[in-house]
């Protein structure tokens, strides 16, 4: 137990330079109680996704970053600083490798064993790579997904539709607001009342019902009136979903974001929330079996809704795989959200571009919002998002913004931000990063690379090349992780962050990184045979040797 962590604000350095300062502030920001789910345990989001392995490692990270020189690089092995190397000013200041295991050892039990020995930590995607910005990060992606659902099935609006989902945690908590931003009604189930209350406090969830009957009455009334509304209800999804199915409640869209990727973080039916952690620690194998059996019931109900005509999708938490392990055979009857809605965007190099103001001043984000609107005036859905985000999103920790930008767009925005720092239009430098859930940075056969056109779903060379090219292009910190999002054994992914400190050098690095990073996604999709990616490559000058000559 330490005192709450809060990153420094303002334009005074506490380290030897802005690249190091940015890494330090973002590490601390990840653990700010406004941002992190369980800061006392160093857990940022996504079950047990951590920013540092343990408290001695955290303090060593802070100490080392504070003293790190501009031609040095700190190496981080699963949340622990293990070396400082002499490099050069174009090199990243920090290189991180989190949660990686050799293939045959890449299982949850082996990972847990090594974690208990203090040898590794679970880095999730942006927890261990210090660019988590709270639930806004996922809100944009979730907003995009529900817009795509609306476009596909419901005449481009969710007005008059009811979405059922579960899991109101760090990521899942974005679902109710994403649905209401699209005009729809959302019923969200969580076993933990405090998770629902927290999202009401953040204005991501409108209200919490007293009982399932009360919740159903409220959402059906809103659906009838075509009024946007989100309602939370306390319960176990493996009980509530089958109950709603058997009652015949008219539900249009069904998904789920419980922490199903980790069977020790999903509450089995019949287990008290208060006992779950001790039980999982004492009898992990038994707990896993019970969690998977419950997920089988949960997914069986989702397939029931599918059979009844609802739009049903897996929201990237591996619940289909776990339900199958729990003995349910039809788990993969419904698709993952990426092949269903997101892949066309990936083909254009589009993905979750994000930035945070190191000043701590919301006015800096407002200025960057205006810059984005000026840079891309033709993009209506982007303009809608930026406007709604400005009105509805409460910042958590350092003020930050996210929007999806593609090849030829991200570099423009990054260079503009750097110019704004140089001119004093922004009061301090800005960090520019992204989720690992991006176009060319992840191999994850149950999520980002599910159902690739050429069957290359599990090929993990791409994220490794992505990390290498970002390192070679001048990113400020670069990370390679395993197991984020969908769990150990199921994904390999990479991240990068650049610091716009207003210098000419930063401008050159940003221009290269933010061109090459999304270009990895374009070439990955060209290689897999997507024609739209090939058109983007031609249009934006991305070279793909096998299509030349
Ligand atoms: P979290 O641990 O913060 O929240 C999970 C929530 O699920 C908790 O509030 C918990 O109380 C609830 N829960 C657990 N078992 C339940 C049950 N049986 N019934 C009802 N509620 C239950 O996790 P998170 O950060 O919100 O992430 C959720 C999942 O989404 C994870 O599996 C994560 O890997 C995945 N994820 C998806 C995306 C995406 O883009 N789709 C991105 C990141 C993470």
Coordinates of C-alpha atoms in Angstrom, one line a residue, residues 191 236 239 266-280 286-287 290-291 294:
X191 CA -21.8 -9.2 -10.8
X236 CA -24.3 -13.2 -13.1
X239 CA -27.9 -16.7 -15.0
X266 CA -14.9 -14.7 -14.6
X267 CA -17.3 -15.3 -11.7
X268 CA -18.8 -18.8 -11.9
X269 CA -22.5 -19.3 -11.1
X270 CA -23.0 -20.1 -7.4
X271 CA -19.8 -18.4 -6.2
X272 CA -20.0 -15.2 -4.1
X273 CA -18.2 -12.2 -5.4
X274 CA -16.6 -11.7 -2.0
X275 CA -15.2 -15.3 -2.0
X276 CA -14.0 -15.3 -5.6
X277 CA -10.5 -14.1 -5.2
X278 CA -9.5 -16.5 -2.3
X279 CA -11.3 -19.4 -4.0
X280 CA -9.5 -18.8 -7.4
X286 CA -11.6 -26.2 -9.9
X287 CA -12.4 -22.5 -10.3
X290 CA -16.6 -23.9 -12.9
X291 CA -16.0 -20.6 -14.8
X294 CA -20.8 -21.0 -16.5

